[in-house]
């Protein structure tokens, strides 16, 4: 599990990309702290991208007041173990910023000895 966030409040004139990776994750579940996430204007935004293709965004530009309809209320699921968080702010003031929780889902395969043991026990 990872928490990715801006400074609170964020600074003006920021253009930052952060790669978020969770080793061995099959997929990532992303949730925004919508009770806190806020930006001053449309000029200040967060946008998520797949790591493999930054031309294909996972989200629109996210901005606006806390509890606003522009911040995703439902979790976002992404296949793979990485994503890019892009944050941009202009010079016209600042807001609280953003906080994103990223949870990796890992496929756990049973241990071979346990599979063998289970099969042998079933014959008893």
Coordinates of C-alpha atoms in Angstrom, one line a residue:
X1 CA 0.0 0.0 0.0
X2 CA 1.2 3.5 -0.9
X3 CA 0.0 7.0 -0.1
X4 CA 0.9 9.6 -2.7
X5 CA 0.2 13.2 -1.9
X6 CA 1.1 16.8 -2.6
X7 CA 2.3 19.3 0.0
X8 CA -0.6 20.8 2.0
X9 CA -1.2 23.4 0.8
X10 CA 0.6 22.9 -2.4
X11 CA 3.0 25.6 -3.9
X12 CA 2.4 27.6 -7.0
X13 CA 4.1 26.8 -10.3
X14 CA 4.6 23.1 -9.7
X15 CA 4.8 20.5 -12.6
X16 CA 5.6 17.1 -11.0
X17 CA 5.3 13.5 -12.1
X18 CA 5.7 10.7 -9.7
X19 CA 5.9 7.0 -10.7
X20 CA 4.0 4.8 -8.2
X21 CA 5.0 1.1 -8.3
X22 CA 4.0 -1.8 -6.1
X23 CA 6.2 -4.8 -6.7
X24 CA 4.5 -7.9 -8.0
X25 CA 1.1 -6.3 -8.1
X26 CA -1.3 -7.7 -10.7
X27 CA -3.4 -4.5 -10.4
X28 CA -3.7 -1.3 -8.5
X29 CA -6.8 0.0 -6.7
X30 CA -6.7 3.8 -6.5
X31 CA -8.8 5.9 -4.1
X32 CA -8.8 9.7 -3.6
X33 CA -9.3 11.3 -0.2
X34 CA -12.2 13.3 -1.6
X35 CA -13.0 14.9 1.7
X36 CA -9.7 16.8 1.5
X37 CA -8.6 16.9 -2.2
X38 CA -9.0 20.4 -3.5
X39 CA -7.4 22.8 -5.9
X40 CA -7.7 26.5 -6.4
X41 CA -8.8 26.4 -10.1
X42 CA -8.9 24.3 -13.3
X43 CA -5.3 25.4 -13.8
X44 CA -4.2 23.3 -10.8
X45 CA -4.9 19.6 -11.4
X46 CA -4.0 16.0 -10.9
X47 CA -4.0 13.4 -13.7
X48 CA -3.2 9.7 -13.7
X49 CA -1.5 7.8 -16.5
X50 CA -0.5 4.2 -17.2
X51 CA 3.2 4.0 -16.9
X52 CA 3.5 2.1 -20.2
X53 CA 1.7 4.8 -22.2
X54 CA 1.6 8.4 -20.9
X55 CA -0.5 9.4 -24.0
X56 CA -3.4 7.3 -22.7
X57 CA -4.7 8.9 -19.5
X58 CA -6.5 6.9 -16.8
X59 CA -8.4 9.9 -15.6
X60 CA -9.4 13.3 -16.9
X61 CA -7.7 16.3 -15.2
X62 CA -9.0 16.3 -11.6
X63 CA -9.5 19.6 -9.8
X64 CA -11.9 21.7 -7.8
X65 CA -13.2 21.9 -4.3
X66 CA -13.2 19.1 -1.7
X67 CA -16.2 16.8 -2.0
X68 CA -16.6 18.2 -5.5
X69 CA -18.1 16.1 -8.2
X70 CA -14.8 16.2 -10.2
X71 CA -12.9 14.0 -7.7
X72 CA -13.6 10.2 -8.2
X73 CA -15.8 8.9 -5.4
X74 CA -15.4 5.3 -6.5
X75 CA -12.1 3.3 -6.6
X76 CA -10.2 3.2 -9.9
X77 CA -8.8 -0.2 -10.9
X78 CA -5.7 -0.4 -13.1
X79 CA -4.0 -3.5 -14.4
X80 CA -0.3 -3.7 -13.8
X81 CA 2.0 -2.7 -11.0
X82 CA 2.7 1.0 -11.9
X83 CA 1.1 4.3 -12.7
X84 CA 2.2 7.9 -13.1
X85 CA 0.7 10.7 -11.0
X86 CA 1.0 14.1 -12.7
X87 CA 0.4 17.3 -10.7
X88 CA 0.4 20.8 -12.2
X89 CA -0.3 24.1 -10.5
X90 CA -0.3 27.6 -11.9
X91 CA 0.5 30.9 -10.3
X92 CA -3.0 32.0 -9.3
X93 CA -3.2 30.7 -5.7
X94 CA -3.3 27.3 -4.2
X95 CA -5.5 24.8 -2.4
X96 CA -5.0 21.9 -0.1
X97 CA -3.8 19.5 -2.8
X98 CA -4.4 15.8 -3.1
X99 CA -4.0 12.5 -1.3
X100 CA -4.2 9.2 -3.2
X101 CA -4.2 5.7 -1.7
X102 CA -2.8 3.1 -3.9
X103 CA -3.4 -0.6 -3.0
X104 CA -1.7 -3.4 -5.0
X105 CA -3.5 -6.7 -5.5
X106 CA -1.2 -9.6 -5.6
X107 CA -2.1 -13.1 -7.0
X108 CA -0.9 -15.6 -4.5
X109 CA -0.3 -19.1 -5.8
X110 CA -0.5 -22.0 -3.4
X111 CA 2.8 -23.6 -2.4
X112 CA 3.4 -26.8 -4.3
X113 CA 4.0 -28.8 -1.2
X114 CA 0.6 -27.7 0.1
X115 CA -1.1 -28.8 -3.1
X116 CA 0.6 -32.2 -2.9
X117 CA -0.3 -32.5 0.7
X118 CA -3.9 -31.7 0.1
X119 CA -4.1 -34.2 -2.8
X120 CA -2.6 -36.9 -0.6
X121 CA -4.9 -36.2 2.3
X122 CA -7.9 -36.4 0.1
X123 CA -7.1 -40.1 -0.6
X124 CA -7.3 -41.0 3.1

